[in-house]
Tab-separated table of C-alpha atoms in Angstrom:
chain	number	residue	atom	x	y	z
A	805	MET	CA	247.026	220.756	198.422
A	806	GLY	CA	244.033	220.812	196.908
A	807	LEU	CA	243.576	219.840	193.097
A	808	ARG	CA	247.242	218.931	193.453
A	809	ASP	CA	246.576	216.324	196.192
A	810	TYR	CA	243.089	214.856	194.298
A	811	VAL	CA	245.443	214.124	191.192
A	812	ALA	CA	248.203	212.662	193.341
A	813	MET	CA	245.397	210.246	194.784
A	814	THR	CA	244.715	208.979	191.473
A	815	ARG	CA	248.153	207.560	191.526
A	816	PRO	CA	248.762	209.231	187.841
A	817	VAL	CA	252.075	206.709	187.211
A	818	ASN	CA	250.161	203.663	187.882
A	819	SER	CA	246.769	204.924	185.957
A	820	LEU	CA	248.628	205.915	182.849
A	821	MET	CA	250.347	202.082	182.846
A	822	SER	CA	247.035	200.731	182.796
A	823	GLY	CA	246.294	203.430	179.897
A	824	LEU	CA	249.090	202.166	178.049
A	825	GLY	CA	248.480	198.478	179.075
A	826	ALA	CA	245.025	198.649	177.519
A	827	LEU	CA	246.225	200.287	174.169
A	828	MET	CA	249.248	197.763	174.170
A	829	ALA	CA	246.907	194.535	174.430
A	830	LEU	CA	244.698	196.203	171.737
A	831	LEU	CA	247.717	196.421	169.331
A	832	VAL	CA	248.792	193.176	170.132
A	833	TYR	CA	245.126	191.605	169.090
A	834	ARG	CA	244.988	193.989	165.921
A	835	GLY	CA	248.494	192.259	164.680
A	836	TYR	CA	250.472	195.568	165.646
A	837	THR	CA	248.287	197.355	163.009
A	838	PRO	CA	247.509	201.056	164.781
A	839	PRO	CA	243.937	201.415	165.309
A	840	GLY	CA	241.795	204.545	164.487
A	841	ILE	CA	242.848	207.696	166.889
A	842	LEU	CA	239.217	207.474	168.484
A	843	VAL	CA	239.788	203.628	169.432
A	844	ALA	CA	243.272	204.394	170.620
A	845	VAL	CA	242.110	207.162	172.582
A	846	VAL	CA	239.341	205.773	174.256
A	847	ALA	CA	241.486	202.711	175.185
A	848	THR	CA	244.138	204.589	176.750
A	849	ALA	CA	241.645	206.714	178.559
A	850	THR	CA	239.564	203.843	179.739
A	851	GLY	CA	242.249	202.193	181.588
A	852	TYR	CA	243.626	205.548	183.081
A	853	LEU	CA	239.899	206.416	183.998
A	854	SER	CA	239.075	203.136	185.923
A	855	THR	CA	242.185	202.668	187.789
A	856	ALA	CA	242.150	206.266	188.830
A	857	ALA	CA	238.682	205.619	190.023
A	858	SER	CA	239.637	202.615	192.056
A	859	MET	CA	242.399	204.398	193.543
A	860	LEU	CA	240.257	207.320	194.665
A	861	VAL	CA	237.276	205.115	196.143
A	862	ASN	CA	240.083	203.118	197.758
A	863	ASP	CA	241.242	205.956	200.028
A	864	TYR	CA	237.522	207.166	200.665
A	865	VAL	CA	236.958	203.523	202.158
A	866	ASP	CA	240.682	203.607	204.163
A	867	ALA	CA	239.916	206.805	205.501
A	868	ALA	CA	239.760	205.589	209.037
A	869	VAL	CA	242.158	203.285	209.004
A	870	ASP	CA	244.548	205.479	207.711
A	871	ALA	CA	243.682	208.080	209.994
A	872	VAL	CA	245.559	205.837	212.497
A	873	ASN	CA	248.288	204.518	210.387
A	874	LYS	CA	248.892	206.954	207.706
A	875	PRO	CA	247.741	210.366	209.077
A	876	TRP	CA	249.574	212.474	206.718
A	877	LYS	CA	247.546	211.203	203.690
A	878	PRO	CA	245.120	213.577	201.913
A	879	ILE	CA	242.115	212.682	203.378
A	880	PRO	CA	243.033	212.173	207.512
A	881	SER	CA	244.989	215.345	207.103
A	882	GLY	CA	242.393	217.053	206.073
A	883	ARG	CA	243.818	218.313	202.570
A	884	VAL	CA	240.816	217.266	200.741
A	885	SER	CA	237.528	216.270	201.357
A	886	ARG	CA	236.696	212.564	202.030
A	887	GLU	CA	233.095	212.919	200.345
A	888	THR	CA	234.590	214.999	197.215
A	889	THR	CA	237.013	211.980	196.803
A	890	ARG	CA	234.269	209.469	196.768
A	891	SER	CA	232.297	211.693	194.093
A	892	LEU	CA	235.388	212.316	191.959
A	893	GLY	CA	235.990	208.506	191.974
A	894	LEU	CA	232.649	207.412	190.991
A	895	ALA	CA	232.534	210.218	188.011
A	896	LEU	CA	235.742	208.874	187.039
A	897	ALA	CA	234.226	205.051	186.848
A	898	VAL	CA	231.018	206.298	185.114
A	899	SER	CA	233.058	208.226	182.620
A	900	SER	CA	235.159	205.130	181.524
A	901	ILE	CA	231.839	203.318	180.961
A	902	VAL	CA	230.289	206.521	178.990
A	903	LEU	CA	233.366	206.986	177.074
A	904	ASN	CA	232.747	203.054	175.940
A	905	ALA	CA	229.055	203.394	175.183
A	906	LEU	CA	229.911	206.725	172.979
A	907	LEU	CA	232.406	204.659	171.353
A	908	ALA	CA	229.880	202.350	170.129
A	909	LEU	CA	227.660	204.707	168.783
A	910	ALA	CA	230.334	206.127	166.953
A	911	GLU	CA	231.923	203.100	165.578
A	912	PRO	CA	228.610	200.613	165.290
A	913	GLY	CA	231.073	197.541	164.068
A	914	LEU	CA	232.420	197.290	167.581
A	915	GLY	CA	229.304	196.773	169.364
A	916	TRP	CA	228.517	196.910	173.002
A	917	LEU	CA	230.529	194.285	174.341
A	918	PRO	CA	233.911	196.350	175.124
A	919	ALA	CA	231.172	199.039	177.340
A	920	LEU	CA	229.986	195.925	178.784
A	921	VAL	CA	233.406	194.437	179.698
A	922	VAL	CA	234.379	198.090	181.374
A	923	ALA	CA	231.495	198.313	183.225
A	924	VAL	CA	232.263	195.117	184.781
A	925	TYR	CA	235.777	195.442	185.537
A	926	THR	CA	234.835	198.691	186.858
A	927	LEU	CA	232.472	197.341	189.616
A	928	VAL	CA	235.162	194.781	190.356
A	929	GLY	CA	237.809	197.608	190.864
A	930	LEU	CA	235.273	199.502	192.858
A	931	ALA	CA	233.757	196.591	194.789
A	932	TYR	CA	237.232	195.540	196.391
A	933	SER	CA	237.632	198.637	198.303
A	934	TYR	CA	234.400	197.975	199.973
A	935	LEU	CA	234.577	194.094	200.286
A	936	ARG	CA	238.318	193.813	201.663
A	937	ALA	CA	236.896	192.379	205.131
A	938	HIS	CA	236.511	189.117	203.106
A	939	TRP	CA	239.100	186.851	202.441
A	940	TRP	CA	237.826	186.756	198.999
A	941	SER	CA	238.452	190.029	198.270
A	942	HIS	CA	242.222	188.929	196.812
A	943	LEU	CA	240.517	187.317	194.080
A	944	LEU	CA	239.125	190.809	193.007
A	945	VAL	CA	242.523	192.034	192.746
A	946	SER	CA	243.282	189.166	190.724
A	947	LEU	CA	240.338	189.521	188.602
A	948	SER	CA	240.924	193.418	188.014
A	949	THR	CA	244.458	192.741	186.633
A	950	THR	CA	243.031	190.673	183.792
A	951	GLY	CA	240.985	193.370	182.523
A	952	PRO	CA	243.395	194.884	180.033
A	953	VAL	CA	243.871	191.775	178.138
A	954	VAL	CA	240.246	191.107	178.235
A	955	TYR	CA	239.514	194.659	177.099
A	956	GLY	CA	241.820	195.021	174.259
A	957	TYR	CA	240.688	191.452	172.881
A	958	VAL	CA	237.086	192.135	172.785
A	959	LEU	CA	237.873	195.987	171.720
A	960	ALA	CA	239.630	194.296	168.805
A	961	GLY	CA	236.984	192.320	167.323
A	962	PRO	CA	237.390	190.171	169.133
A	963	PRO	CA	239.786	187.821	166.872
A	964	GLN	CA	238.339	184.181	167.422
A	965	GLY	CA	241.609	182.557	166.338
A	966	LYS	CA	242.741	184.283	169.611
A	967	LEU	CA	240.675	183.415	172.230
A	968	ALA	CA	242.301	180.182	173.570
A	969	PHE	CA	245.225	182.070	173.752
A	970	THR	CA	243.688	184.861	175.785
A	971	ALA	CA	241.642	182.348	178.065
A	972	ALA	CA	244.666	180.684	178.853
A	973	PHE	CA	247.168	183.747	179.645
A	974	THR	CA	244.402	185.137	181.522
A	975	VAL	CA	244.184	182.335	184.205
A	976	LEU	CA	248.055	182.795	184.060
A	977	VAL	CA	247.889	186.471	184.699
A	978	PHE	CA	244.665	185.750	187.409
A	979	LEU	CA	246.593	182.882	189.579
A	980	VAL	CA	249.848	184.700	189.423
A	981	THR	CA	248.448	188.000	191.103
A	982	THR	CA	246.687	185.912	193.396
A	983	GLY	CA	249.923	184.142	194.677
A	984	ARG	CA	251.342	187.781	195.007
A	985	GLU	CA	248.466	188.864	196.945
A	986	VAL	CA	248.973	185.884	199.103
A	987	VAL	CA	252.457	186.953	199.993
A	988	LYS	CA	251.401	190.511	200.499
A	989	ALA	CA	248.864	189.325	203.202
A	990	LEU	CA	251.516	187.179	204.583
A	991	GLN	CA	253.515	190.267	205.225
A	992	ASP	CA	250.802	192.184	206.671
A	993	VAL	CA	248.627	189.815	209.103
A	994	GLU	CA	249.431	191.766	212.335
A	995	GLY	CA	247.827	195.224	210.504
A	996	ASP	CA	245.494	193.510	208.857
A	997	LYS	CA	244.017	191.806	212.216
A	998	LYS	CA	243.813	195.101	213.765
A	999	ALA	CA	242.053	196.717	210.812
A	1000	GLY	CA	239.344	193.606	211.033
A	1001	TYR	CA	240.245	192.203	207.558
A	1002	LYS	CA	239.474	188.663	206.655
A	1003	THR	CA	242.697	187.820	204.704
A	1004	ILE	CA	243.782	184.278	203.309
A	1005	PRO	CA	246.508	183.732	205.845
A	1006	ILE	CA	244.382	184.789	209.065
A	1007	VAL	CA	241.412	182.893	207.809
A	1008	PHE	CA	243.208	179.679	206.415
A	1009	GLY	CA	246.253	180.045	208.227
A	1010	ALA	CA	249.973	180.907	207.394
A	1011	GLU	CA	250.758	177.309	206.544
A	1012	ALA	CA	247.957	176.771	203.994
A	1013	SER	CA	248.737	180.223	202.565
A	1014	ARG	CA	252.516	179.509	201.925
A	1015	ARG	CA	251.749	175.956	200.501
A	1016	LEU	CA	249.167	177.733	198.041
A	1017	VAL	CA	251.999	180.267	197.190
A	1018	LEU	CA	254.284	177.406	196.113
A	1019	VAL	CA	251.564	175.443	194.413
A	1020	ILE	CA	250.658	178.726	191.916
A	1021	GLY	CA	254.637	179.096	191.657
A	1022	ALA	CA	255.006	175.547	190.323
A	1023	SER	CA	252.041	175.780	188.053
A	1024	ALA	CA	253.202	179.207	186.359
A	1025	PRO	CA	255.460	177.221	183.917
A	1026	PHE	CA	253.053	174.999	183.024
A	1027	LEU	CA	250.410	177.256	182.353
A	1028	ALA	CA	252.980	179.313	180.253
A	1029	LEU	CA	253.519	176.337	177.921
A	1030	VAL	CA	249.661	175.944	177.931
A	1031	ALA	CA	249.334	179.425	176.321
A	1032	TYR	CA	252.137	178.946	174.184
A	1033	ALA	CA	250.416	176.081	172.603
A	1034	PHE	CA	247.866	178.222	171.655
A	1035	ASN	CA	250.243	181.036	170.274
A	1036	GLY	CA	253.152	179.511	168.450
A	1037	SER	CA	255.481	182.501	169.108
A	1038	THR	CA	258.979	181.825	169.890
A	1039	ALA	CA	259.510	185.425	171.404
A	1040	PHE	CA	256.604	184.921	173.980
A	1041	LEU	CA	257.997	181.074	174.668
A	1042	VAL	CA	261.256	182.399	175.342
A	1043	LEU	CA	260.285	185.499	177.591
A	1044	ILE	CA	257.050	183.990	179.529
A	1045	LEU	CA	259.246	180.854	180.545
A	1046	LEU	CA	261.922	183.135	181.920
A	1047	ALA	CA	259.162	185.264	183.956
A	1048	ALA	CA	257.479	182.021	184.958
A	1049	ALA	CA	261.023	180.501	186.345
A	1050	ALA	CA	261.641	183.776	187.969
A	1051	TYR	CA	258.348	183.951	189.656
A	1052	LEU	CA	258.726	180.212	190.624
A	1053	HIS	CA	262.134	181.259	192.333
A	1054	GLN	CA	260.263	183.957	194.439
A	1055	ALA	CA	257.610	181.484	195.496
A	1056	VAL	CA	259.885	178.927	196.821
A	1057	LYS	CA	261.643	181.399	198.932
A	1058	ALA	CA	258.491	182.727	200.140
A	1059	TYR	CA	257.423	179.445	201.059
A	1060	SER	CA	260.648	178.490	202.855
A	1061	ARG	CA	260.608	181.631	204.979
A	1062	PRO	CA	257.068	182.662	205.273
A	1063	THR	CA	257.551	184.678	208.687
A	1064	ASP	CA	260.243	186.492	207.253
A	1065	LYS	CA	258.828	190.312	206.594
A	1066	LYS	CA	262.031	191.029	204.952
A	1067	VAL	CA	262.450	188.208	202.655
A	1068	LEU	CA	258.543	188.467	201.782
A	1069	GLU	CA	258.887	191.864	200.780
A	1070	ASP	CA	261.830	191.111	198.522
A	1071	ALA	CA	259.987	188.223	197.194
A	1072	ARG	CA	257.010	190.265	196.202
A	1073	VAL	CA	258.612	192.968	194.631
A	1074	LYS	CA	260.596	190.254	192.606
A	1075	MET	CA	257.495	188.793	191.841
A	1076	LEU	CA	256.106	192.031	190.439
A	1077	ALA	CA	259.047	192.070	188.244
A	1078	SER	CA	258.413	188.496	186.885
A	1079	MET	CA	255.253	189.711	185.982
A	1080	VAL	CA	256.095	192.841	183.925
A	1081	LEU	CA	258.421	190.479	182.063
A	1082	GLY	CA	255.142	188.185	181.525
A	1083	LEU	CA	253.615	191.194	180.041
A	1084	VAL	CA	256.295	192.000	177.817
A	1085	ALA	CA	256.012	188.469	176.458
A	1086	PHE	CA	252.430	189.365	176.065
A	1087	TRP	CA	253.133	192.341	174.091
A	1088	ALA	CA	255.647	190.321	172.110
A	1089	SER	CA	253.589	187.350	171.482
A	1090	GLY	CA	252.351	188.481	167.808
A	1091	LEU	CA	255.974	188.729	166.667
């Protein structure tokens, strides 16, 4: 109750993974050469704080819906203050930006680009919570997942020789996240209609949505090869093709049975697993 609930609402595991993801991206772009302690701490803290902020604001915005569907959650149950949740979320968001502004002052060679990138991605993460009624809010989720890669790139210099690889991999991350978001939305059509959300399946229909999932799945191996063309790492090639093949298999499954919620849930979970493997491929891209 109280403080413990506020901490739980930040989804500490998810937030920590975001922090470690930002740090790992930085290491990849630095050729696995450890950065200074200050830069490493700021990178990790940025990922953690920005993710925690979006989680809190999302719970604030969803309070009314949760009061009906999930009344046991901290805000609907009255264990925490809704307004305090929003204030805490915004404070964490601002803190992530301020940290990078202070880093720019402490390390002039890094410039202000990292702080700008953090500000943009933090805004995207917060905006999603308020814009979920629009079908294109799915794209905000996809955009936010590219954050650790882009942030790690700019914090590392950015290294111009890795710009093309970063662009290709970022597009791949964006698209596969969109595919998974559509699969999730296909599962939640009934609940989303009651909540007044305009998701891709609701606006464009289940048929168009399942075709989109299949097209994205089929494009994944191609985009993986494009990213490899700008990287040349054998370890990356093997791992990213395995991840793309696994993702395509789940996309085909979701396409074949778009109304079976159990199949869609299984596909969604395994898509996430393939995306984690893709992240491992990214971490190995410098080998």
